[in-house]
Short mmCIF file of C-alpha atoms and ligand atoms in Angstrom, two decimals:
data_model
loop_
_atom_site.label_atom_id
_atom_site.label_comp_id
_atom_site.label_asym_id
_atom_site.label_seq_id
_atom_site.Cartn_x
_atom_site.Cartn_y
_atom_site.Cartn_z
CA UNK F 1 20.11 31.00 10.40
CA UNK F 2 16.80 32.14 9.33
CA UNK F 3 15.74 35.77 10.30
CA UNK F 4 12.70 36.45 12.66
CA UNK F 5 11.28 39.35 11.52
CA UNK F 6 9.35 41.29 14.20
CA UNK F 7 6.51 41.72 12.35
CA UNK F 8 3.53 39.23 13.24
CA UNK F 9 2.33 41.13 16.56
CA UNK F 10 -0.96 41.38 14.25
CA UNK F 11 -0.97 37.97 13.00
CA UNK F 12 -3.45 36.64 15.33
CA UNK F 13 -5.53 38.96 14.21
CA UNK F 14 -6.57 38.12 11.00
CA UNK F 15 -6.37 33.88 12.42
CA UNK F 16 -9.35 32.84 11.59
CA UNK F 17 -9.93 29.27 14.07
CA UNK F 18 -11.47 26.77 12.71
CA UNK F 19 -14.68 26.54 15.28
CA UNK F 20 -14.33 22.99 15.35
CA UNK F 21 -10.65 22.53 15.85
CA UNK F 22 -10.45 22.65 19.25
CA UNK F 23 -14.04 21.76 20.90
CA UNK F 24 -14.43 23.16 24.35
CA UNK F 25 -17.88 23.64 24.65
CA UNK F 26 -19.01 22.29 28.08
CA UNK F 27 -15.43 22.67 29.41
CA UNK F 28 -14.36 25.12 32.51
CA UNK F 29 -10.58 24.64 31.54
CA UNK F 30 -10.15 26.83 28.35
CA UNK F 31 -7.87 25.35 25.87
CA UNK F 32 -4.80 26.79 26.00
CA UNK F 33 -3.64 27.00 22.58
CA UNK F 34 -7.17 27.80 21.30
CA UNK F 35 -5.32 30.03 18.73
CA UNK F 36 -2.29 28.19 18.51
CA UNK F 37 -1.35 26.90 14.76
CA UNK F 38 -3.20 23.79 13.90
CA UNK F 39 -1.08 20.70 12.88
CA UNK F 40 -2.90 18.48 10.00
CA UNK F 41 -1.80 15.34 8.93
CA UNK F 42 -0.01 14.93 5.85
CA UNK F 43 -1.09 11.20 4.70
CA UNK F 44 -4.43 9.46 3.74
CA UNK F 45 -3.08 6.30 5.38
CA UNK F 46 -6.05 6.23 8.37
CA UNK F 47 -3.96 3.76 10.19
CA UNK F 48 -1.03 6.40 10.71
CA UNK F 49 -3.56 9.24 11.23
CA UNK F 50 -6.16 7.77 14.16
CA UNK F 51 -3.81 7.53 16.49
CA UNK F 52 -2.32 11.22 16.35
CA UNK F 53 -5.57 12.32 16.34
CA UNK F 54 -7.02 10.89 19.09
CA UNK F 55 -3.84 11.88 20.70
CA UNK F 56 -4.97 15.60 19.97
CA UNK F 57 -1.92 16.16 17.93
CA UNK F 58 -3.25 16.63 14.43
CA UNK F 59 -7.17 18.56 13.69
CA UNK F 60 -7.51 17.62 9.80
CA UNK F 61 -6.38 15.87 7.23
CA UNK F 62 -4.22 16.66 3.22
CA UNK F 63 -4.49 14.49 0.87
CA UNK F 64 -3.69 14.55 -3.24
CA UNK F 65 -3.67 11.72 -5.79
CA UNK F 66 -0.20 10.92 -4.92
CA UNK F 67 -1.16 10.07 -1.05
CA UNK F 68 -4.61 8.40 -1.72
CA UNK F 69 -2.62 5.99 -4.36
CA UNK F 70 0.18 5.68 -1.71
CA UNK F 71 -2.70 4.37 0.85
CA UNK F 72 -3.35 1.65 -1.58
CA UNK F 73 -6.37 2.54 -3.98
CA UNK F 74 -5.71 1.54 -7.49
CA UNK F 75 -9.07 2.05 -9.02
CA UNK F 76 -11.90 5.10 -8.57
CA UNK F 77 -13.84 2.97 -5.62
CA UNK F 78 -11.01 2.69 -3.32
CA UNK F 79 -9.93 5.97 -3.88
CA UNK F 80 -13.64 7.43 -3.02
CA UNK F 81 -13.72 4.79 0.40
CA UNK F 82 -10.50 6.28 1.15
CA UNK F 83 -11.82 9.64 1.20
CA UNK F 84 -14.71 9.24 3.02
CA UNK F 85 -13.33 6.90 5.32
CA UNK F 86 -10.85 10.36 6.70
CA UNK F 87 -13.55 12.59 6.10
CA UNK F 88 -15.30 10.41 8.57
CA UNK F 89 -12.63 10.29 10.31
CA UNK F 90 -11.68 13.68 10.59
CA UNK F 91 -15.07 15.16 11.51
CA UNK F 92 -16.10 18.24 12.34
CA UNK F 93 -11.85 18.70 11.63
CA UNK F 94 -11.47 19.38 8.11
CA UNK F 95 -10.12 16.95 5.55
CA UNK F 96 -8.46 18.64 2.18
CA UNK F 97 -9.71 16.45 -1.09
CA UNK F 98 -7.43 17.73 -4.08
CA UNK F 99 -9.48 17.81 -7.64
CA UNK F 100 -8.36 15.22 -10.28
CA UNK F 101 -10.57 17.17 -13.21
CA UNK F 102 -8.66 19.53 -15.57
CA UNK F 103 -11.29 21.82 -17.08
CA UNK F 104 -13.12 24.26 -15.31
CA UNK F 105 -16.64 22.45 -15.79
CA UNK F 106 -15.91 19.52 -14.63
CA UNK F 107 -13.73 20.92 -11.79
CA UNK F 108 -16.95 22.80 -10.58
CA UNK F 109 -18.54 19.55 -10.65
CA UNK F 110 -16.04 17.51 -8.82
CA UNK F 111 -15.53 19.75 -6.55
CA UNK F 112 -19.41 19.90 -5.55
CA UNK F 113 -19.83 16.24 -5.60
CA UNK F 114 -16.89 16.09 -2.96
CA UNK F 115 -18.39 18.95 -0.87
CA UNK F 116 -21.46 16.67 -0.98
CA UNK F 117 -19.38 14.22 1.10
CA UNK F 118 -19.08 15.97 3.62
CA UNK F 119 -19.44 19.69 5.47
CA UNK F 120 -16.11 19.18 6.40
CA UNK F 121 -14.49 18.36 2.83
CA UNK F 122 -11.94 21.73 1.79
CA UNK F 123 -11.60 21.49 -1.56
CA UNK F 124 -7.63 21.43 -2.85
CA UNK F 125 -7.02 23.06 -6.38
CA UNK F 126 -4.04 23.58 -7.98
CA UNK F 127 -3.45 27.07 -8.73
CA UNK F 128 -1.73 26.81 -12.20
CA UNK F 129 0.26 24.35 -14.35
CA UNK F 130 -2.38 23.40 -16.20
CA UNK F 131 -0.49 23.92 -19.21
CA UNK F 132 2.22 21.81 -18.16
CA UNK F 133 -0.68 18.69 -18.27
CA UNK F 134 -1.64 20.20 -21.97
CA UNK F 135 -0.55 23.46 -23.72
CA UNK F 136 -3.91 24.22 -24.66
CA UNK F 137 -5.12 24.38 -21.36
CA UNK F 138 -6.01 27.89 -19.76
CA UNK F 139 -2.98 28.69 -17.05
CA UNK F 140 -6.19 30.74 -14.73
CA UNK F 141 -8.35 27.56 -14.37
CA UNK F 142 -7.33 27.06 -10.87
CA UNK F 143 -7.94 30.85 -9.95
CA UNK F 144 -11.12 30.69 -11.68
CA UNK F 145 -12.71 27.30 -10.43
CA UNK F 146 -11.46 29.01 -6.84
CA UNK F 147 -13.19 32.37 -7.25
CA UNK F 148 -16.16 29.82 -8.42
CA UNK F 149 -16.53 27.69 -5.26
CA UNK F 150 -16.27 30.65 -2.99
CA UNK F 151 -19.34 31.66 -4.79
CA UNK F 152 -21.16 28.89 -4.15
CA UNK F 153 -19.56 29.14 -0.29
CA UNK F 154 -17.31 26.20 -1.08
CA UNK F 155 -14.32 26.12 1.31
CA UNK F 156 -10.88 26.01 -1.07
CA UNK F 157 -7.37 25.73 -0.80
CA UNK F 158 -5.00 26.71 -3.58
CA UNK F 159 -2.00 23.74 -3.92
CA UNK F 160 0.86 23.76 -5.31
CA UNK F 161 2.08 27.50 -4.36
CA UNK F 162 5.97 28.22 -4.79
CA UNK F 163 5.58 32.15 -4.54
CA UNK F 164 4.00 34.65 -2.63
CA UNK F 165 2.27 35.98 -5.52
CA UNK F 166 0.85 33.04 -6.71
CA UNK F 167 -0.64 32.94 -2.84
CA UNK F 168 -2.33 36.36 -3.32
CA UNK F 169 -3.68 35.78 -6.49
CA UNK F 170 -5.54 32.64 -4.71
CA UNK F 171 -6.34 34.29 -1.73
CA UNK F 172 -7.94 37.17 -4.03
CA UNK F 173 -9.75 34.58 -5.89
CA UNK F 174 -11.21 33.20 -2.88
CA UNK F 175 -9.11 30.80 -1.68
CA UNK F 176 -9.90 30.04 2.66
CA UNK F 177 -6.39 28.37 2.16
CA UNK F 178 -2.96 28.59 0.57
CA UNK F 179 -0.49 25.68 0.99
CA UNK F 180 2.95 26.91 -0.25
CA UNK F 181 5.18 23.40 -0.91
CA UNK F 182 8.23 24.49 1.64
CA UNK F 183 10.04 21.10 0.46
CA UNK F 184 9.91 20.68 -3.04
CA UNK F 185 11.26 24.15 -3.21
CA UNK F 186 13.87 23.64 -0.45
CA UNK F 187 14.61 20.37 -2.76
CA UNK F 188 15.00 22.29 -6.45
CA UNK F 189 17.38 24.92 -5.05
CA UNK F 190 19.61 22.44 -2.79
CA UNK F 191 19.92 19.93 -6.06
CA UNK F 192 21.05 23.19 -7.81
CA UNK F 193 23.39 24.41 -5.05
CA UNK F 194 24.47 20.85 -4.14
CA UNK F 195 24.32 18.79 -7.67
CA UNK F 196 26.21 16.27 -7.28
CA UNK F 197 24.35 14.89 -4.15
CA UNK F 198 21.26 13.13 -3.97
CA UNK F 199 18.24 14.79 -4.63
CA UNK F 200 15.15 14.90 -3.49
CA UNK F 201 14.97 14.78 0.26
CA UNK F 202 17.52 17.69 1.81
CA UNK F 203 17.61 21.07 2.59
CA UNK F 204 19.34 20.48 6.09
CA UNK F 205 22.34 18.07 4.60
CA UNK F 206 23.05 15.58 7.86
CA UNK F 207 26.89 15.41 7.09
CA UNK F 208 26.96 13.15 10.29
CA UNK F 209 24.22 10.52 10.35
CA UNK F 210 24.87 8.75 13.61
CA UNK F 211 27.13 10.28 16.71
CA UNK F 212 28.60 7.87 19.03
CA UNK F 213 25.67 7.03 20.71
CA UNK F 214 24.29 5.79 17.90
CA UNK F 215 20.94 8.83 17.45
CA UNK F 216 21.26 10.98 14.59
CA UNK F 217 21.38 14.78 14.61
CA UNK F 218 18.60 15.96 12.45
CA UNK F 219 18.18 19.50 13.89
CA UNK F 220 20.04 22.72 11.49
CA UNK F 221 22.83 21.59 9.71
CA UNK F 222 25.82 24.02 8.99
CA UNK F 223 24.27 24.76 5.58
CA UNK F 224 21.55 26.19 6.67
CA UNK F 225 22.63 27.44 10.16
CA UNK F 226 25.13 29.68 7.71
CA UNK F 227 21.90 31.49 6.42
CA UNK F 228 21.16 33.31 3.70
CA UNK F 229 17.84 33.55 0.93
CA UNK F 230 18.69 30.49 -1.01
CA UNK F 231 18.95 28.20 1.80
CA UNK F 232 16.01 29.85 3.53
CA UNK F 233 13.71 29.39 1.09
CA UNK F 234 10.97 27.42 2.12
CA UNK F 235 10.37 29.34 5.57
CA UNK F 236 11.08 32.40 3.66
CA UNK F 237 8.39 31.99 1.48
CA UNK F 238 5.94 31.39 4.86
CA UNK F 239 7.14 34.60 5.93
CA UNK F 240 6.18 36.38 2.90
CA UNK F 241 2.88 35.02 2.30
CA UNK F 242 2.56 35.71 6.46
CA UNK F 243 3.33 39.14 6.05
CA UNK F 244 1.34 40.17 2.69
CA UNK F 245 -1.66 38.36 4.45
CA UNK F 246 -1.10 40.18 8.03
CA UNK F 247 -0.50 43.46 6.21
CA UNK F 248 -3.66 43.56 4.12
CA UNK F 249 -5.83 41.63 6.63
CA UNK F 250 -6.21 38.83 3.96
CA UNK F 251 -7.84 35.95 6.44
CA UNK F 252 -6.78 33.22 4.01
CA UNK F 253 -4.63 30.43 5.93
CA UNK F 254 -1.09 29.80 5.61
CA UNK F 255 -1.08 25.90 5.42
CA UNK F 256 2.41 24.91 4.86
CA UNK F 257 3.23 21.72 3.55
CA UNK F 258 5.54 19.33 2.34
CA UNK F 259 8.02 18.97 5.04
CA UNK F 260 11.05 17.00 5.18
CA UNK F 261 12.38 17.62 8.88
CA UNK F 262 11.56 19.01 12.07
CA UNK F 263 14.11 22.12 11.28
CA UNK F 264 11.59 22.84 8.92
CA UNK F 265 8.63 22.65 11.09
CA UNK F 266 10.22 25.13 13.82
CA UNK F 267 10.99 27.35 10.59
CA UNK F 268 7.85 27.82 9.41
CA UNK F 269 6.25 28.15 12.70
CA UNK F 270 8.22 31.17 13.60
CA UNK F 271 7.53 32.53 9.94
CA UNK F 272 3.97 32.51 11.48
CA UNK F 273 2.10 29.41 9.06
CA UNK F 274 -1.07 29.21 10.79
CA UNK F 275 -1.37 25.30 9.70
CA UNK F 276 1.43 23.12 9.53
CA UNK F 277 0.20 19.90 7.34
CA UNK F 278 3.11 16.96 8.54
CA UNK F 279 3.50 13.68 6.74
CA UNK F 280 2.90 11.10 9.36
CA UNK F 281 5.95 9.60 10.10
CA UNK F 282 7.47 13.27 11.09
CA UNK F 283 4.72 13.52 13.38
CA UNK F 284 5.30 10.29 15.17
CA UNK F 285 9.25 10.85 15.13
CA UNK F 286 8.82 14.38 17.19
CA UNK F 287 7.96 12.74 20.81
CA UNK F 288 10.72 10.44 20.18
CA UNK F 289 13.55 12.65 21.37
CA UNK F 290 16.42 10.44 22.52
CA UNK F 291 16.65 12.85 25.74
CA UNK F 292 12.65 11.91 26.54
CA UNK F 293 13.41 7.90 25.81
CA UNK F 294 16.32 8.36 27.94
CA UNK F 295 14.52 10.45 30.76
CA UNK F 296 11.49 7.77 30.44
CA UNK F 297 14.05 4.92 31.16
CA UNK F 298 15.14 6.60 34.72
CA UNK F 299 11.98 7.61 35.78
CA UNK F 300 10.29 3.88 34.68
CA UNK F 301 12.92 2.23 36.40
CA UNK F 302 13.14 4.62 39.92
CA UNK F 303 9.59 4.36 39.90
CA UNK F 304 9.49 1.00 41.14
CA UNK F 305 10.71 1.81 44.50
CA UNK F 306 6.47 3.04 45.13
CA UNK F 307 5.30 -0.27 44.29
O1 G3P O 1 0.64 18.47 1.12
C1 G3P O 1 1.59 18.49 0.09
C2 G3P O 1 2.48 17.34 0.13
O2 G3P O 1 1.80 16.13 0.15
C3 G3P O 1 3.58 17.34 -0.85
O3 G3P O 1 4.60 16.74 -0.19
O4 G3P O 1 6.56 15.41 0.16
O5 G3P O 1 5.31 15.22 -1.98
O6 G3P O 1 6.64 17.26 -1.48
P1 G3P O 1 5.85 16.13 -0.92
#
């Protein structure tokens, strides 16, 4: 099972809160988990979102190009309306716009026009690969468009982070955010450890889908209850970036992202992320414990005897 390290006692120390994420101005009751890890939403669907926020449950908003063309834009107009439509949404809460420019010009440029959108618009840049889009292509164009919008106070996060270097690098660039990809990693090594099973969507193997209830088990599985680095990697990684951060009072956020369960999401939490972004249908599936439906049932039913 993954290791706790003892080591975040200073961790809300360097958390900086996001003003706006949980308003209590005018209240008497503090909130009580006014510097409790924020939860964003993981989906520019604003269907899926509205109701977890207004539920409280998420306080912002990730998108890339892959989510805003899974909401449905096909063209540059519906992509924009998407945008603003969470950014209106999502108000004073941040939403997280990725840049779809390549050079560091016209990155700038994006990247102010979507500022311009909004004073709650975080601006996602990829912190490398550019040379996997074309060789010639400088590899520090992310770090550098990053160290460029801090100077113009431009609030960044660095995507696309698979090592705790790669987080410093952004967070000494500028970067307000780093979101280390805890899935797609999880993914790479369990298709490596585990080739001849399907791909893409396990690091907690469910060996046994349905028990005879009929619910599924979808907490730790035996391959990664049985520990060890490979299998940890994802949460790992948190921990690392967690740690480097706390140690060096680096106030850049850990945003984790790119879940795939709810082991995950426990995980990274106790590898202290300070943001957990959680693709929507995660979110919705957590207050659906069988247990809860089960308990609801009971209580629904022995409630009548008050009417
Ligand atoms: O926020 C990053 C996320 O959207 C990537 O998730 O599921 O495509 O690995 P995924």
């Amino acid at each position: 099972m993954f290791e706790i390290l003892q080591t975040k006692a200073n961790t809300h120390s360097r958390r900086i809160r996001m003003d706006e994420s949980r308003p209590t101005a005018s209240k008497k009751l503090a909130h009580p988990s006014a510097r409790g890890p924020l939860i964003f939403a993981d989906t520019a669907v604003i269907e899926d979102i509205k109701p977890l926020y207004d539920a409280g449950i998420v306080s912002g908003v990730t998108t890339n190009p892959s989510l805003i063309k899974k909401a449905g834009a096909t063209n540059q107009a519906q992509a924009i309306k998407i945008a603003k439509d969470l950014i209106a949404m999502t108000c004073p809460n941040p939403t997280l716009l990725e840049l779809t420019e390549l050079t560091e010009e016209a990155m700038v440029a994006q990247a102010i026009e979507f500022a311009g959108w909004g004073d709650n618009v975080v601006i996602k840049v990829p912190v490398g690969g550019y040379k996997a889009v074309d060789d010639c292509f400088d590899a520090y164009t992310g770090l550098k468009v990053i160290k460029r919008l801090w100077e113009k106070d431009i609030r960044c996060a660095a995507t696309l982070v698979f090592n705790s270097t790669q987080a410093l690098w952004a967070a000494n660039a500028g970067a307000c955010f780093v979101a280390p990809f805890i899935g797609r990693l999880g993914d790479y090594l369990y298709s490596n450890d585990h080739p001849e099973r399907k791909s893409g969507n396990s690091l907690y193997w469910i060996e046994d889908h349905k028990n005879s209830n009929g619910d599924q088990n979808v907490s730790n599985s035996e391959y990664v209850a049985s520990g060890g680095e490979r299998k940890d990697i994802g949460p790992r990684l948190i921990q690392e970036i967690s740690t480097i951060f706390t140690n060096y009072d680096i106030h850049t956020q850990v945003l984790a992202a790119s879940f795939r369960n709810f082991s995950q999401i426990t995980e990274c939490l106790l590898a202290g992320a300070d943001i957990l972004t959680v693709p929507s249908n995660l979110l919705e599936q957590v207050c659906e414990h069988p247990l809860t439906s089960k308990g609801m049932a009971t209580f629904y039913q022995d409630s009548k005897v008050f009417i």
